[in-house]
Backbone as ProteinMPNN parsed JSONL, in Angstrom:
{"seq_chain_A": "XXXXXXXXXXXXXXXXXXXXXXXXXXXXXXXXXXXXXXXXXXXXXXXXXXXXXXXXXXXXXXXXXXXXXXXXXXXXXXXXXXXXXXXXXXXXXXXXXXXXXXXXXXXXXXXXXXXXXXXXXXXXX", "coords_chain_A": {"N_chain_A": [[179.877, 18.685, -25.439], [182.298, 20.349, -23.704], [183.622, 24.096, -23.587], [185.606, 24.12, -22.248], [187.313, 21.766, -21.871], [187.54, 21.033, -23.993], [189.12, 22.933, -25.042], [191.418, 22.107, -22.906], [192.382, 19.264, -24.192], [193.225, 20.63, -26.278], [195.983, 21.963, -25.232], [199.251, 22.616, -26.432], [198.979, 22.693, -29.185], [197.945, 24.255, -32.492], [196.349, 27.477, -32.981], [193.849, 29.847, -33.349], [192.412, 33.137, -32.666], [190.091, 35.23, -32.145], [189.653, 38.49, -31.496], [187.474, 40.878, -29.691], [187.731, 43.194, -30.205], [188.709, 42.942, -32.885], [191.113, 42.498, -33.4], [193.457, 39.603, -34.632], [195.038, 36.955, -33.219], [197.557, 34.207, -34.233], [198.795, 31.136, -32.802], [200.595, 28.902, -30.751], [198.763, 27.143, -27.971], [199.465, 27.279, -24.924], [198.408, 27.114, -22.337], [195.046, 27.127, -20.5], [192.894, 28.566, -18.678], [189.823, 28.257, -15.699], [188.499, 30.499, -16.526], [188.509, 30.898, -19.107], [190.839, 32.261, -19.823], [193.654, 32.747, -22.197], [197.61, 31.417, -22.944], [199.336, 31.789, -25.396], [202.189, 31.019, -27.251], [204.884, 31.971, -29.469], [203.475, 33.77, -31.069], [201.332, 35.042, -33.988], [200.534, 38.279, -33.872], [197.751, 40.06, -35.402], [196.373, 43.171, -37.052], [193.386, 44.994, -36.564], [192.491, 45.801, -38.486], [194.046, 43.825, -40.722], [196.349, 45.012, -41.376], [198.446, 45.13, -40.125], [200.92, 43.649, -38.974], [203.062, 41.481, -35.803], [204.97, 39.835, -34.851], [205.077, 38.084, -31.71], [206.56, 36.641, -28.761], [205.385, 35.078, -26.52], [202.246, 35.183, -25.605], [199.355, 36.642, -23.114], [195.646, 36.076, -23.277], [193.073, 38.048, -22.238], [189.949, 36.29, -20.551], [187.606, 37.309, -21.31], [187.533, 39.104, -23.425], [187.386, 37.189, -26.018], [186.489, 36.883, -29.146], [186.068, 34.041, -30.967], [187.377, 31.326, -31.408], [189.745, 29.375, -32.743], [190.254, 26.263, -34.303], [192.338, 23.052, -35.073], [190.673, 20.41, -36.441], [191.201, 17.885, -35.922], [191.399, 18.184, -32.77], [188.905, 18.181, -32.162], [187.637, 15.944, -32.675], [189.078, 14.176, -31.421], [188.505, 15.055, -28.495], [185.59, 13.975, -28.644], [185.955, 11.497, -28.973], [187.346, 10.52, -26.388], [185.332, 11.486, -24.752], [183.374, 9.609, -25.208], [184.084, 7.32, -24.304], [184.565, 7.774, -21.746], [181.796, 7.564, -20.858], [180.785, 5.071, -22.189], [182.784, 3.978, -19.988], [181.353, 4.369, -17.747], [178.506, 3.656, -17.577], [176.512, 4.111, -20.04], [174.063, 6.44, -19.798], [172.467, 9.228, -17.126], [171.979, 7.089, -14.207], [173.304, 7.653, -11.971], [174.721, 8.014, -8.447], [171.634, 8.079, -5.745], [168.588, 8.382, -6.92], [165.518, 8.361, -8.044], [162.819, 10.743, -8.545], [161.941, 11.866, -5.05], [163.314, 10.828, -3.378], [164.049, 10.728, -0.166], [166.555, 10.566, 0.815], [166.942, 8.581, 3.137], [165.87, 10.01, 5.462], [164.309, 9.621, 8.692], [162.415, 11.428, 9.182], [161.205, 12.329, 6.794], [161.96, 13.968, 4.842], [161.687, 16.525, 6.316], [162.921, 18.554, 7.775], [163.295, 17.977, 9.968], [162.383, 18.407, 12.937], [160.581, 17.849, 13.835], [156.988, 17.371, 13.496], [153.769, 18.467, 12.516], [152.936, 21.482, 11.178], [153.815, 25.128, 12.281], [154.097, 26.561, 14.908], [155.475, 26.223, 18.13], [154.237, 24.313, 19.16], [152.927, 24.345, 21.009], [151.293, 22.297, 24.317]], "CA_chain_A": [[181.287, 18.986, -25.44], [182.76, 21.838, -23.048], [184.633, 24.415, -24.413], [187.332, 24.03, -21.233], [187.675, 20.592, -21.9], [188.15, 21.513, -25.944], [190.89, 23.727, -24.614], [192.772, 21.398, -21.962], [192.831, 18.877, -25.155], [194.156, 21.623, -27.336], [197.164, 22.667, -25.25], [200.423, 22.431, -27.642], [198.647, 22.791, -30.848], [198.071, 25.679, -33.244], [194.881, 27.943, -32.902], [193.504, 31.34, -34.134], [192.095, 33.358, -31.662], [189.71, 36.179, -32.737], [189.343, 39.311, -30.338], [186.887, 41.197, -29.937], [188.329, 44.472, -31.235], [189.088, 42.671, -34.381], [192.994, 42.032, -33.791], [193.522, 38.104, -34.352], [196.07, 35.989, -32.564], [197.629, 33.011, -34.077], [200.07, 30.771, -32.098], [200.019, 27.577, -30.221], [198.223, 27.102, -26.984], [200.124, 26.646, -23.907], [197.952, 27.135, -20.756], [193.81, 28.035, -20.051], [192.38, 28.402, -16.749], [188.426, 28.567, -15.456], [187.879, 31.519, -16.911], [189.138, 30.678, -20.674], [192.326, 33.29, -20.157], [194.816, 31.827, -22.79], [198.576, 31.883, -22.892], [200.391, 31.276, -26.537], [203.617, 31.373, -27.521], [205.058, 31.522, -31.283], [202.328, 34.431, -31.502], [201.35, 36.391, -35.016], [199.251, 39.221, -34.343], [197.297, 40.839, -36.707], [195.848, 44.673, -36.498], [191.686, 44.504, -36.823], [192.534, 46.512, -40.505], [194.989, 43.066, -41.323], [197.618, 45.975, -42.346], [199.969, 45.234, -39.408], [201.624, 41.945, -38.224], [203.534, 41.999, -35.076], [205.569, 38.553, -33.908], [205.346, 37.945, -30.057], [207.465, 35.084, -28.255], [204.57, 34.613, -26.116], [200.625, 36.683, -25.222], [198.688, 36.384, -22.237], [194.625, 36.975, -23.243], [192.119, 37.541, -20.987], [189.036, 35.364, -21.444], [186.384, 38.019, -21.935], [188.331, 39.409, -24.714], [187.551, 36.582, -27.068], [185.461, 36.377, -29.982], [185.698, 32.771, -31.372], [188.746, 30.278, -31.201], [189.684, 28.32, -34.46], [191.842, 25.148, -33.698], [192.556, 22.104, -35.977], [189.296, 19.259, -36.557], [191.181, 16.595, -35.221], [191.48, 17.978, -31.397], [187.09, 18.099, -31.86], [187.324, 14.872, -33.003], [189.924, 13.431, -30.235], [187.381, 15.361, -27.481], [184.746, 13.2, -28.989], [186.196, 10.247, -28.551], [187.113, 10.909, -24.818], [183.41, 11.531, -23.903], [182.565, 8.378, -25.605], [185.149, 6.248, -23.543], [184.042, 8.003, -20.195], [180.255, 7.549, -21.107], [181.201, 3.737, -22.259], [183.004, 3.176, -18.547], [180.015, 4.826, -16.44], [177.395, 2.842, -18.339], [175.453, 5.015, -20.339], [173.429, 7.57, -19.156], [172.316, 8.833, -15.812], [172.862, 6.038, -13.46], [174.437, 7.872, -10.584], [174.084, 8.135, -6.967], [170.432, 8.933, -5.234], [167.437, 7.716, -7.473], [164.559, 8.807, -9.093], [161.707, 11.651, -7.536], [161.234, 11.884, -3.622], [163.998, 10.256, -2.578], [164.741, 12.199, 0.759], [168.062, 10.031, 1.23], [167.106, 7.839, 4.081], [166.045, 10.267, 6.129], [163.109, 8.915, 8.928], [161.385, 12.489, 9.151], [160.44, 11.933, 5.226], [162.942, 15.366, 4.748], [160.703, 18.03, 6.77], [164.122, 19.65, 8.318], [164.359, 16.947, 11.602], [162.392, 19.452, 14.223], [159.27, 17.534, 14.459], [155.607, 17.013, 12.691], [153.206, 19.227, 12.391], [152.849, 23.019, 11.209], [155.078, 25.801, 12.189], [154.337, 26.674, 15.956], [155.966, 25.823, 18.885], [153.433, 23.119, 19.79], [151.963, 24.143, 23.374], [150.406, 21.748, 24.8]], "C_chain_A": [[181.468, 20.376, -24.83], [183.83, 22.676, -23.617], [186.464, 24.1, -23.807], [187.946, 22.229, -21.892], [188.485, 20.425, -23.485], [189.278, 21.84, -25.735], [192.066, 23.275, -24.171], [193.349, 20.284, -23.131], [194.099, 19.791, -26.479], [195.335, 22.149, -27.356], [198.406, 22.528, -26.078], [199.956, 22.247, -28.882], [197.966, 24.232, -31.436], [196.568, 26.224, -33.248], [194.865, 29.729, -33.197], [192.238, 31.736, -33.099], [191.759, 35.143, -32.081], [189.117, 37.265, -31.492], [188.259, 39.86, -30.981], [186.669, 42.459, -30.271], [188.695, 44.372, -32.577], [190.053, 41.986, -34.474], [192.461, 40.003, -33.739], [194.993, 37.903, -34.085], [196.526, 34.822, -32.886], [198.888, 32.392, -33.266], [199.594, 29.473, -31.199], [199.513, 27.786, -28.412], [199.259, 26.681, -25.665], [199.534, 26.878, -22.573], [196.328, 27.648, -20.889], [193.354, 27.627, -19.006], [190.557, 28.271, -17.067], [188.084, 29.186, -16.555], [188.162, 31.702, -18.61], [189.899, 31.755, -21.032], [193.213, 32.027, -21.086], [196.02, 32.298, -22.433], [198.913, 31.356, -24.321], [201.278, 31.678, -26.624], [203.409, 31.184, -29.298], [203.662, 32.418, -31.859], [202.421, 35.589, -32.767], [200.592, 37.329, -34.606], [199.188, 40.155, -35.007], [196.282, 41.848, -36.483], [194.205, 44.208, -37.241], [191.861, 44.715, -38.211], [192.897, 45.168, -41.097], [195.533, 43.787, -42.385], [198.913, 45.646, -41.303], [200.093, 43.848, -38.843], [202.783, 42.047, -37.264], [203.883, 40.203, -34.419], [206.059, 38.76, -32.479], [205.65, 36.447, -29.674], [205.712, 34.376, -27.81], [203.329, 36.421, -25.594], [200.134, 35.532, -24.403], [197.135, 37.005, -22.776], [193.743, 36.573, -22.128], [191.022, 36.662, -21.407], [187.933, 35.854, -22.251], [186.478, 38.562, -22.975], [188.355, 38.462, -25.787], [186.506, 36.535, -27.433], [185.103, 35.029, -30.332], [187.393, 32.634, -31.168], [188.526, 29.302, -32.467], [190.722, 27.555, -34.092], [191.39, 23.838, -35.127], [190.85, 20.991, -35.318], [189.821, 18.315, -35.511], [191.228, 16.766, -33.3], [189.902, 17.907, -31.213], [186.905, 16.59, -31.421], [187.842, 13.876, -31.972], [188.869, 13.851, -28.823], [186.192, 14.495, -27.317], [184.844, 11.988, -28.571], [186.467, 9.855, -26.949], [185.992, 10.656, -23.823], [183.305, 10.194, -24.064], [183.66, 7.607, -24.673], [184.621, 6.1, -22.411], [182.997, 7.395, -20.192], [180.57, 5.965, -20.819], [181.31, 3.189, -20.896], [182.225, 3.325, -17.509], [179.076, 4.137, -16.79], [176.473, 3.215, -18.704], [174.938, 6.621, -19.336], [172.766, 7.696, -18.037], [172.929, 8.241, -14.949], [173.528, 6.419, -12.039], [173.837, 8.094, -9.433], [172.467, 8.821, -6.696], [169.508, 7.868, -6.022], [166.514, 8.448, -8.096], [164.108, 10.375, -7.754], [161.611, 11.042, -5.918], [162.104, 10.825, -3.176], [164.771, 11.346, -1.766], [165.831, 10.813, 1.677], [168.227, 9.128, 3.109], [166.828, 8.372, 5.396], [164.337, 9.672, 7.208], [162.239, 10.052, 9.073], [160.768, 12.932, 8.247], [160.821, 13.528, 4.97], [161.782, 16.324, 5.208], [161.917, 18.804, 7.533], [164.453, 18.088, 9.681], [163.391, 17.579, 12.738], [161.108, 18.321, 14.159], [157.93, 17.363, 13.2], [155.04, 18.161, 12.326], [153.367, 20.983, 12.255], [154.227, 23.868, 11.5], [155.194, 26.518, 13.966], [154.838, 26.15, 16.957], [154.976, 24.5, 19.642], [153.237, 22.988, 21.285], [151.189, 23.135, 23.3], [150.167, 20.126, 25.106]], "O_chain_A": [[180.936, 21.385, -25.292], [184.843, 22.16, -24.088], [187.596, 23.964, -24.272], [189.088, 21.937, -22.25], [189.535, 19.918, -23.878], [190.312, 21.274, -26.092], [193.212, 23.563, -24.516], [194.575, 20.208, -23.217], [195.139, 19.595, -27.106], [195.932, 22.628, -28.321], [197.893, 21.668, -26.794], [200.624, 21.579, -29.672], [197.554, 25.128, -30.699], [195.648, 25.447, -33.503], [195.793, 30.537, -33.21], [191.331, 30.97, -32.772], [192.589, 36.033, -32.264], [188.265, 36.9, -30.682], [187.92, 39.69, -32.152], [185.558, 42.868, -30.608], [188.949, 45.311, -33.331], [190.188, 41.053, -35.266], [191.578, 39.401, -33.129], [195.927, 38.523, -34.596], [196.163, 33.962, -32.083], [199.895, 33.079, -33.093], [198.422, 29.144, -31.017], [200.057, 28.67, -27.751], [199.752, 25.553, -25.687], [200.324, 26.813, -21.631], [196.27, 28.735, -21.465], [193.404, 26.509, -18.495], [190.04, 28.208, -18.182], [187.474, 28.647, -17.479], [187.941, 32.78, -19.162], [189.855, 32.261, -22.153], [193.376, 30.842, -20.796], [196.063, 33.327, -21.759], [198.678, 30.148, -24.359], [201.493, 32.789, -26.139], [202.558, 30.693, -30.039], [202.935, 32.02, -32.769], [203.129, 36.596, -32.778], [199.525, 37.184, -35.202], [200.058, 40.977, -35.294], [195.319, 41.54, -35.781], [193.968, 43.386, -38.126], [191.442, 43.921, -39.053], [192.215, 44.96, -42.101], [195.461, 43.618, -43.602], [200.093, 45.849, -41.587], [199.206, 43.175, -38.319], [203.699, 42.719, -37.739], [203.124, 39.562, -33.692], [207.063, 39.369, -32.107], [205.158, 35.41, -30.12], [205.05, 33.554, -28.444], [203.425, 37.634, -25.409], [200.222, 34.312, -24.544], [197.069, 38.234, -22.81], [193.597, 35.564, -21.437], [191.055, 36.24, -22.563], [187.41, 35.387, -23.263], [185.456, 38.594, -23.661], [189.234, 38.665, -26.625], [185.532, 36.278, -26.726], [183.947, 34.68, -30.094], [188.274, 33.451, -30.9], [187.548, 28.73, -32.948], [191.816, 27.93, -33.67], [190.406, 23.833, -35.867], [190.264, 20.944, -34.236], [189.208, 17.969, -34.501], [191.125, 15.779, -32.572], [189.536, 17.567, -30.088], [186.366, 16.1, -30.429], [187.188, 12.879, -31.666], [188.481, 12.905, -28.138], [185.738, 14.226, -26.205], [183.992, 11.413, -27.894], [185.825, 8.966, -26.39], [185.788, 10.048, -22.772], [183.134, 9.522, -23.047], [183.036, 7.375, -25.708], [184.239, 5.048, -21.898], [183.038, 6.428, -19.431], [180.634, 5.509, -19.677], [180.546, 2.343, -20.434], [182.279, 2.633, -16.493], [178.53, 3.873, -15.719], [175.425, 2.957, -18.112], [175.441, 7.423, -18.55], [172.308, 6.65, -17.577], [174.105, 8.479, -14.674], [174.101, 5.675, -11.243], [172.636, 8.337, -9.314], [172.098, 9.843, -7.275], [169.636, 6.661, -5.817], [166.969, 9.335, -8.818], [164.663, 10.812, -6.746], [161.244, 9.892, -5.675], [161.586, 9.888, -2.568], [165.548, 12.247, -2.081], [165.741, 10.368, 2.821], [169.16, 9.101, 3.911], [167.204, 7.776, 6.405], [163.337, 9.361, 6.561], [161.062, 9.693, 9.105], [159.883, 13.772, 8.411], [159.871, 14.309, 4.907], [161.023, 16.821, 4.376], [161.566, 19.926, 7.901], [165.478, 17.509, 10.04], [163.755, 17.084, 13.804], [160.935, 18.204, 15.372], [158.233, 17.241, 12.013], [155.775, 18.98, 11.772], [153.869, 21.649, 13.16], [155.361, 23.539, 11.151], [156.289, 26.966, 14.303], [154.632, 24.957, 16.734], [155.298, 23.94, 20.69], [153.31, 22.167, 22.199], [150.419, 22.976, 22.352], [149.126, 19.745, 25.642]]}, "name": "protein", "num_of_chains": 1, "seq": "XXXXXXXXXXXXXXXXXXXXXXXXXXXXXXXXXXXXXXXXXXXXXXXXXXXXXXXXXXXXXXXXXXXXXXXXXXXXXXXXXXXXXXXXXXXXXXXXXXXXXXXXXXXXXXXXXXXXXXXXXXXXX"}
């Protein structure tokens, strides 16, 4: 299970979002990119001490800035099921294009680059 994929499941639902200065973030998910930058809206945050609480419409974090991410069981559990569907319609495991060891893809020079046989000189003679 990827965490992006955790995430793109997760958008519009509620998650806790622990920096790595301490402050935590709760609020629902509305956007993550590549780089696991979030956006929430409906945001509490809370000072590393948890002495100050500070309601924001919406926070932009960056991605490197996160400690852990806490979201509800059932989007794990919905991720889970996903895989297993995909897996199910590809047919198990493996299986995909190419083949086993030393398959050089049809090529007739048995993959040496294409230039020819032998060694590495210009072949006088």
């Amino acid at each position: 299970m990827l965490p992006l994929g955790v995430l793109t499941t997760a958008q519009g639902q509620p998650m806790l979002v622990e920096l790595k200065n301490g402050e935590t973030l709760n609020g629902h998910l509305v956007n993550c990119d590549t780089w696991m930058n979030l956006t929430l809206r409906e945001v509490v945050q809370t000072s590393s001490d948890g002495e100050r609480f500070v309601r924001l419409a919406e926070a932009y974090v960056r991605g490197n800035n996160i400690k852990y991410l806490r979201m509800p069981e059932e989007i794990l559990e919905t991720v889970k099921e996903q895989q297993m569907k995909e897996q199910a319609g590809r047919g198990g495991r493996g299986g995909g294009a190419g083949g086993g060891r030393g398959d050089d893809r049809g090529r007739g020079d048995r993959g040496r680059g294409g230039r020819g046989g032998r060694g590495r000189g210009r072949g006088r003679g």
